[in-house]
PDB file of C-alpha atoms and ligand atoms in Angstrom:
ATOM      1  CA  MET A   1     -90.614  41.523 -38.747  1.00 94.00           C
ATOM      2  CA  LYS A   2     -88.051  40.662 -40.717  1.00 97.00           C
ATOM      3  CA  LEU A   3     -88.668  41.085 -44.486  1.00 98.00           C
ATOM      4  CA  ALA A   4     -86.145  39.829 -47.208  1.00 98.00           C
ATOM      5  CA  LEU A   5     -86.510  40.777 -50.876  1.00 98.00           C
ATOM      6  CA  ILE A   6     -85.622  38.394 -53.520  1.00 98.00           C
ATOM      7  CA  GLN A   7     -84.611  40.770 -56.817  1.00 98.00           C
ATOM      8  CA  LEU A   8     -82.740  38.274 -58.481  1.00 97.00           C
ATOM      9  CA  ALA A   9     -82.906  37.994 -62.698  1.00 97.00           C
ATOM     10  CA  PRO A  10     -85.712  35.553 -63.893  1.00 98.00           C
ATOM     11  CA  ARG A  11     -84.717  33.450 -66.852  1.00 98.00           C
ATOM     12  CA  LEU A  12     -88.391  34.024 -69.701  1.00 98.00           C
ATOM     13  CA  LEU A  13     -89.628  30.446 -69.818  1.00 98.00           C
ATOM     14  CA  ASP A  14     -87.085  28.560 -67.376  1.00 98.00           C
ATOM     15  CA  ARG A  15     -89.591  27.777 -64.484  1.00 98.00           C
ATOM     16  CA  ALA A  16     -87.885  25.036 -62.613  1.00 98.00           C
ATOM     17  CA  ALA A  17     -84.094  27.670 -62.689  1.00 98.00           C
ATOM     18  CA  ASN A  18     -85.784  30.254 -61.336  1.00 98.00           C
ATOM     19  CA  LEU A  19     -87.560  28.341 -58.468  1.00 98.00           C
ATOM     20  CA  GLU A  20     -84.440  26.683 -57.521  1.00 98.00           C
ATOM     21  CA  ALA A  21     -81.954  30.142 -58.245  1.00 98.00           C
ATOM     22  CA  ALA A  22     -85.329  31.731 -55.734  1.00 98.00           C
ATOM     23  CA  LEU A  23     -85.162  28.605 -52.615  1.00 98.00           C
ATOM     24  CA  GLY A  24     -81.578  29.359 -53.011  1.00 98.00           C
ATOM     25  CA  TRP A  25     -81.712  32.843 -52.129  1.00 97.00           C
ATOM     26  CA  MET A  26     -84.138  32.209 -49.643  1.00 98.00           C
ATOM     27  CA  GLN A  27     -82.554  29.455 -48.310  1.00 97.00           C
ATOM     28  CA  PRO A  28     -80.959  30.409 -44.506  1.00 96.00           C
ATOM     29  CA  ALA A  29     -77.414  30.652 -44.014  1.00 93.00           C
ATOM     30  CA  ALA A  30     -76.746  27.859 -41.017  1.00 93.00           C
ATOM     31  CA  GLY A  31     -77.848  29.421 -37.810  1.00 93.00           C
ATOM     32  CA  GLN A  32     -79.716  31.889 -39.388  1.00 94.00           C
ATOM     33  CA  SER A  33     -83.520  32.325 -38.113  1.00 95.00           C
ATOM     34  CA  PRO A  34     -85.747  32.509 -42.202  1.00 97.00           C
ATOM     35  CA  ALA A  35     -87.145  35.786 -42.186  1.00 98.00           C
ATOM     36  CA  ASP A  36     -90.851  37.205 -42.136  1.00 98.00           C
ATOM     37  CA  LEU A  37     -91.913  37.178 -45.334  1.00 98.00           C
ATOM     38  CA  TYR A  38     -90.538  36.601 -48.233  1.00 98.00           C
ATOM     39  CA  LEU A  39     -91.041  39.130 -51.400  1.00 98.00           C
ATOM     40  CA  LEU A  40     -90.373  37.694 -55.096  1.00 98.00           C
ATOM     41  CA  PRO A  41     -90.635  40.003 -58.841  1.00 98.00           C
ATOM     42  CA  GLU A  42     -93.331  40.043 -60.568  1.00 98.00           C
ATOM     43  CA  LEU A  43     -93.770  37.195 -62.573  1.00 98.00           C
ATOM     44  CA  PHE A  44     -90.579  35.792 -61.481  1.00 98.00           C
ATOM     45  CA  THR A  45     -91.407  32.290 -62.876  1.00 98.00           C
ATOM     46  CA  SER A  46     -92.156  32.940 -66.387  1.00 98.00           C
ATOM     47  CA  GLY A  47     -89.655  35.862 -66.742  1.00 98.00           C
ATOM     48  CA  TYR A  48     -91.468  39.318 -68.619  1.00 98.00           C
ATOM     49  CA  THR A  49     -90.599  39.592 -71.685  1.00 97.00           C
ATOM     50  CA  PHE A  50     -93.130  37.374 -74.002  1.00 98.00           C
ATOM     51  CA  VAL A  51     -93.119  37.559 -76.997  1.00 98.00           C
ATOM     52  CA  ARG A  52     -95.990  35.686 -77.818  1.00 98.00           C
ATOM     53  CA  GLN A  53     -99.117  34.554 -76.616  1.00 98.00           C
ATOM     54  CA  GLU A  54     -98.055  31.149 -76.973  1.00 98.00           C
ATOM     55  CA  GLU A  55     -94.958  31.464 -74.038  1.00 98.00           C
ATOM     56  CA  VAL A  56     -97.618  32.604 -71.645  1.00 98.00           C
ATOM     57  CA  ALA A  57    -100.434  29.763 -72.071  1.00 98.00           C
ATOM     58  CA  GLY A  58     -97.219  27.480 -71.878  1.00 98.00           C
ATOM     59  CA  CYS A  59     -95.555  28.751 -68.016  1.00 98.00           C
ATOM     60  CA  ALA A  60     -98.683  29.910 -66.697  1.00 98.00           C
ATOM     61  CA  GLU A  61    -100.210  27.975 -63.859  1.00 98.00           C
ATOM     62  CA  ALA A  62    -103.734  27.686 -61.859  1.00 98.00           C
ATOM     63  CA  ALA A  63    -103.600  29.732 -59.275  1.00 98.00           C
ATOM     64  CA  GLY A  64    -103.865  26.821 -56.656  1.00 98.00           C
ATOM     65  CA  SER A  65    -102.139  24.608 -57.998  1.00 98.00           C
ATOM     66  CA  GLY A  66     -99.131  23.931 -59.284  1.00 98.00           C
ATOM     67  CA  PRO A  67     -95.422  24.051 -58.673  1.00 98.00           C
ATOM     68  CA  SER A  68     -94.351  27.481 -57.689  1.00 98.00           C
ATOM     69  CA  LEU A  69     -97.654  27.193 -55.313  1.00 98.00           C
ATOM     70  CA  ASP A  70     -96.049  23.145 -54.314  1.00 98.00           C
ATOM     71  CA  ALA A  71     -92.251  25.032 -54.079  1.00 98.00           C
ATOM     72  CA  LEU A  72     -92.844  28.114 -52.206  1.00 98.00           C
ATOM     73  CA  ALA A  73     -95.887  26.249 -50.141  1.00 98.00           C
ATOM     74  CA  GLY A  74     -93.576  24.205 -48.548  1.00 98.00           C
ATOM     75  CA  PHE A  75     -90.978  26.184 -47.916  1.00 98.00           C
ATOM     76  CA  ALA A  76     -93.539  29.106 -45.823  1.00 98.00           C
ATOM     77  CA  ARG A  77     -94.687  25.679 -44.024  1.00 98.00           C
ATOM     78  CA  ARG A  78     -90.987  24.660 -43.480  1.00 98.00           C
ATOM     79  CA  HIS A  79     -89.577  27.604 -42.511  1.00 97.00           C
ATOM     80  CA  HIS A  80     -92.741  29.116 -40.853  1.00 98.00           C
ATOM     81  CA  CYS A  81     -93.059  32.144 -42.901  1.00 98.00           C
ATOM     82  CA  HIS A  82     -95.090  34.045 -45.647  1.00 98.00           C
ATOM     83  CA  VAL A  83     -94.636  33.855 -49.274  1.00 98.00           C
ATOM     84  CA  VAL A  84     -94.804  36.640 -51.843  1.00 99.00           C
ATOM     85  CA  TYR A  85     -94.509  35.934 -55.787  1.00 99.00           C
ATOM     86  CA  GLY A  86     -95.692  36.908 -59.028  1.00 99.00           C
ATOM     87  CA  PHE A  87     -96.559  33.635 -62.028  1.00 99.00           C
ATOM     88  CA  PRO A  88     -98.455  33.418 -64.907  1.00 99.00           C
ATOM     89  CA  GLU A  89    -101.695  32.309 -64.109  1.00 98.00           C
ATOM     90  CA  ARG A  90    -104.356  30.440 -65.758  1.00 98.00           C
ATOM     91  CA  ASP A  91    -108.182  30.087 -64.808  1.00 98.00           C
ATOM     92  CA  GLY A  92    -109.481  29.068 -67.998  1.00 97.00           C
ATOM     93  CA  SER A  93    -108.976  30.867 -71.329  1.00 97.00           C
ATOM     94  CA  LYS A  94    -107.169  34.068 -69.446  1.00 98.00           C
ATOM     95  CA  PHE A  95    -104.326  34.790 -68.833  1.00 98.00           C
ATOM     96  CA  TYR A  96    -104.103  36.803 -65.648  1.00 99.00           C
ATOM     97  CA  ASN A  97    -100.417  38.404 -63.936  1.00 99.00           C
ATOM     98  CA  SER A  98    -100.613  37.450 -60.610  1.00 99.00           C
ATOM     99  CA  ALA A  99     -99.237  37.667 -57.078  1.00 99.00           C
ATOM    100  CA  ASN A 100     -99.543  34.456 -54.829  1.00 99.00           C
ATOM    101  CA  LEU A 101     -99.079  35.106 -50.833  1.00 99.00           C
ATOM    102  CA  VAL A 102     -98.342  32.215 -49.131  1.00 99.00           C
ATOM    103  CA  GLY A 103     -98.271  31.128 -45.512  1.00 98.00           C
ATOM    104  CA  PRO A 104     -97.572  27.515 -43.364  1.00 98.00           C
ATOM    105  CA  GLY A 105    -101.564  26.226 -44.247  1.00 98.00           C
ATOM    106  CA  GLY A 106    -100.676  27.361 -48.007  1.00 98.00           C
ATOM    107  CA  LEU A 107    -102.368  29.499 -50.393  1.00 98.00           C
ATOM    108  CA  ILE A 108    -104.306  32.548 -48.918  1.00 98.00           C
ATOM    109  CA  THR A 109    -105.253  34.713 -51.403  1.00 98.00           C
ATOM    110  CA  THR A 110    -104.033  35.724 -55.198  1.00 99.00           C
ATOM    111  CA  TYR A 111    -104.354  39.081 -56.643  1.00 99.00           C
ATOM    112  CA  ARG A 112    -104.614  39.869 -60.190  1.00 99.00           C
ATOM    113  CA  LYS A 113    -103.103  42.913 -61.495  1.00 99.00           C
ATOM    114  CA  LEU A 114    -105.245  45.549 -62.377  1.00 98.00           C
ATOM    115  CA  HIS A 115    -103.464  47.978 -64.205  1.00 98.00           C
ATOM    116  CA  LEU A 116    -101.299  46.578 -66.687  1.00 98.00           C
ATOM    117  CA  PHE A 117     -98.335  48.308 -68.735  1.00 98.00           C
ATOM    118  CA  GLY A 118     -98.155  48.041 -72.820  1.00 97.00           C
ATOM    119  CA  ARG A 119     -97.136  44.833 -74.335  1.00 97.00           C
ATOM    120  CA  GLU A 120     -98.647  42.757 -70.891  1.00 98.00           C
ATOM    121  CA  LYS A 121    -102.069  43.683 -72.658  1.00 98.00           C
ATOM    122  CA  LEU A 122    -101.336  41.471 -75.308  1.00 98.00           C
ATOM    123  CA  PHE A 123    -100.916  38.755 -73.218  1.00 98.00           C
ATOM    124  CA  PHE A 124    -102.890  39.061 -70.299  1.00 98.00           C
ATOM    125  CA  SER A 125    -106.440  39.957 -69.001  1.00 98.00           C
ATOM    126  CA  PRO A 126    -106.896  42.799 -66.079  1.00 98.00           C
ATOM    127  CA  GLY A 127    -107.780  41.918 -62.315  1.00 98.00           C
ATOM    128  CA  ASP A 128    -111.746  41.309 -61.622  1.00 95.00           C
ATOM    129  CA  ALA A 129    -111.420  42.032 -57.948  1.00 98.00           C
ATOM    130  CA  ALA A 130    -109.560  44.668 -55.450  1.00 98.00           C
ATOM    131  CA  ALA A 131    -106.774  44.581 -54.354  1.00 98.00           C
ATOM    132  CA  PRO A 132    -107.070  42.249 -50.982  1.00 98.00           C
ATOM    133  CA  VAL A 133    -105.698  42.826 -47.937  1.00 99.00           C
ATOM    134  CA  VAL A 134    -104.797  39.746 -45.596  1.00 98.00           C
ATOM    135  CA  ASP A 135    -103.776  40.112 -41.736  1.00 98.00           C
ATOM    136  CA  LEU A 136    -100.726  38.576 -41.212  1.00 98.00           C
ATOM    137  CA  PRO A 137     -99.201  37.952 -37.513  1.00 95.00           C
ATOM    138  CA  TRP A 138     -97.208  41.238 -37.608  1.00 94.00           C
ATOM    139  CA  GLY A 139     -99.383  43.663 -39.247  1.00 97.00           C
ATOM    140  CA  LYS A 140    -101.894  44.174 -42.038  1.00 98.00           C
ATOM    141  CA  VAL A 141    -100.703  43.250 -45.640  1.00 98.00           C
ATOM    142  CA  GLY A 142    -102.192  45.088 -49.272  1.00 98.00           C
ATOM    143  CA  LEU A 143    -100.860  43.435 -52.131  1.00 99.00           C
ATOM    144  CA  MET A 144    -100.975  45.301 -55.291  1.00 98.00           C
ATOM    145  CA  ILE A 145     -97.717  44.350 -58.387  1.00 98.00           C
ATOM    146  CA  CYS A 146     -95.806  47.282 -60.452  1.00 98.00           C
ATOM    147  CA  PHE A 147     -97.765  49.403 -62.871  1.00 98.00           C
ATOM    148  CA  ASP A 148    -100.452  50.003 -59.471  1.00 98.00           C
ATOM    149  CA  TRP A 149     -97.938  52.661 -58.349  1.00 98.00           C
ATOM    150  CA  TYR A 150     -98.794  54.821 -60.731  1.00 98.00           C
ATOM    151  CA  PHE A 151    -102.773  55.596 -59.747  1.00 98.00           C
ATOM    152  CA  PRO A 152    -103.288  56.739 -56.447  1.00 98.00           C
ATOM    153  CA  GLU A 153    -106.630  55.344 -55.605  1.00 98.00           C
ATOM    154  CA  LEU A 154    -104.919  51.585 -55.064  1.00 98.00           C
ATOM    155  CA  ALA A 155    -102.672  52.119 -52.950  1.00 98.00           C
ATOM    156  CA  ARG A 156    -105.717  55.003 -50.864  1.00 98.00           C
ATOM    157  CA  SER A 157    -108.117  51.735 -51.301  1.00 98.00           C
ATOM    158  CA  LEU A 158    -105.098  48.966 -48.999  1.00 98.00           C
ATOM    159  CA  ALA A 159    -104.685  51.416 -46.167  1.00 98.00           C
ATOM    160  CA  LEU A 160    -108.909  52.509 -45.730  1.00 98.00           C
ATOM    161  CA  ARG A 161    -108.948  48.944 -45.832  1.00 98.00           C
ATOM    162  CA  GLY A 162    -106.412  48.975 -43.156  1.00 98.00           C
ATOM    163  CA  ALA A 163    -103.010  47.855 -44.430  1.00 98.00           C
ATOM    164  CA  GLU A 164     -99.752  48.612 -42.528  1.00 98.00           C
ATOM    165  CA  LEU A 165     -97.338  47.439 -45.252  1.00 98.00           C
ATOM    166  CA  LEU A 166     -97.944  47.331 -49.125  1.00 98.00           C
ATOM    167  CA  LEU A 167     -96.317  44.716 -50.862  1.00 98.00           C
ATOM    168  CA  GLN A 168     -95.233  44.985 -54.050  1.00 98.00           C
ATOM    169  CA  PRO A 169     -93.598  42.700 -56.608  1.00 98.00           C
ATOM    170  CA  ALA A 170     -92.282  44.279 -59.681  1.00 98.00           C
ATOM    171  CA  ASN A 171     -90.739  44.547 -62.859  1.00 98.00           C
ATOM    172  CA  LEU A 172     -89.767  48.045 -63.132  1.00 97.00           C
ATOM    173  CA  VAL A 173     -89.584  49.873 -66.750  1.00 95.00           C
ATOM    174  CA  LEU A 174     -90.610  53.153 -65.985  1.00 92.00           C
ATOM    175  CA  PRO A 175     -87.614  55.340 -64.044  1.00 90.00           C
ATOM    176  CA  HIS A 176     -90.378  56.986 -60.924  1.00 94.00           C
ATOM    177  CA  CYS A 177     -91.778  53.612 -59.793  1.00 95.00           C
ATOM    178  CA  PRO A 178     -89.411  53.931 -56.552  1.00 95.00           C
ATOM    179  CA  GLN A 179     -89.698  57.526 -55.969  1.00 96.00           C
ATOM    180  CA  ALA A 180     -93.991  57.431 -56.732  1.00 97.00           C
ATOM    181  CA  MET A 181     -93.602  54.201 -54.280  1.00 98.00           C
ATOM    182  CA  ILE A 182     -92.179  56.672 -50.611  1.00 98.00           C
ATOM    183  CA  THR A 183     -95.071  59.428 -51.823  1.00 98.00           C
ATOM    184  CA  ARG A 184     -97.400  56.674 -51.563  1.00 98.00           C
ATOM    185  CA  SER A 185     -96.097  55.759 -48.164  1.00 98.00           C
ATOM    186  CA  LEU A 186     -96.965  59.156 -47.058  1.00 98.00           C
ATOM    187  CA  GLU A 187     -99.210  60.160 -48.236  1.00 97.00           C
ATOM    188  CA  ASN A 188    -101.326  57.043 -46.947  1.00 98.00           C
ATOM    189  CA  ARG A 189     -98.018  56.982 -43.666  1.00 98.00           C
ATOM    190  CA  ILE A 190     -98.171  53.694 -44.201  1.00 98.00           C
ATOM    191  CA  PHE A 191     -94.525  51.433 -45.539  1.00 98.00           C
ATOM    192  CA  SER A 192     -94.762  49.590 -48.801  1.00 98.00           C
ATOM    193  CA  ALA A 193     -91.777  47.182 -50.818  1.00 98.00           C
ATOM    194  CA  THR A 194     -90.593  46.930 -53.833  1.00 98.00           C
ATOM    195  CA  CYS A 195     -89.375  43.642 -55.071  1.00 98.00           C
ATOM    196  CA  ASP A 196     -87.790  44.142 -58.679  1.00 98.00           C
ATOM    197  CA  ARG A 197     -86.217  42.019 -60.932  1.00 97.00           C
ATOM    198  CA  VAL A 198     -82.426  42.372 -61.818  1.00 94.00           C
ATOM    199  CA  GLY A 199     -81.203  42.178 -64.992  1.00 84.00           C
TER     200      GLY A 199
HETATM  201  C1  LIG B   1     -94.942  47.138 -65.071  1.00 81.07           C
HETATM  202  O1  LIG B   1     -95.650  46.965 -64.789  1.00 81.07           O
HETATM  203  N1  LIG B   1     -94.657  46.324 -64.613  1.00 81.07           N
HETATM  204  C2  LIG B   1     -94.069  48.272 -65.127  1.00 81.07           C
END
């Protein structure tokens, strides 16, 4: 399979610019085939460094509808591929730091980050369900988000449920994640892909 990690510099609270930048990087060059899977950073549609709750409220989207889903599921449909992207999710009065997995047929699953980091706890509720494992045409993938790396049980739980590749949208803060993800791969005998933001 061909995996593309779209490490870009999200602009805070500028969803339109972030989607445009991502789709620009994702667009296959003339004569090139698209990747099978595109992985984007944590909270890439909004940026990460929120100061006020109203900022989160202003850029959050429902998992199953909204401009980000339209744009990225549209890309997945046109290019017959899969995309994992981080976004602020709104569900009723609650907000989650979430990642959607979309494919040619639209939304496949949403993962709500279980282990919130630092100031994220001011703005988001922790996830309320296990991290998902999804069977894709070329293998089983497990979703996690950034600071989830700190807790070996999460990767182990994904591996025990059959995940062969961990997909981790990230906005790295602590220094040890890249090394720790190699450890998570070795201790579970699986692959992992981390997509950090830039800048
Ligand atoms: C983090 O979980 N974004 C550090």
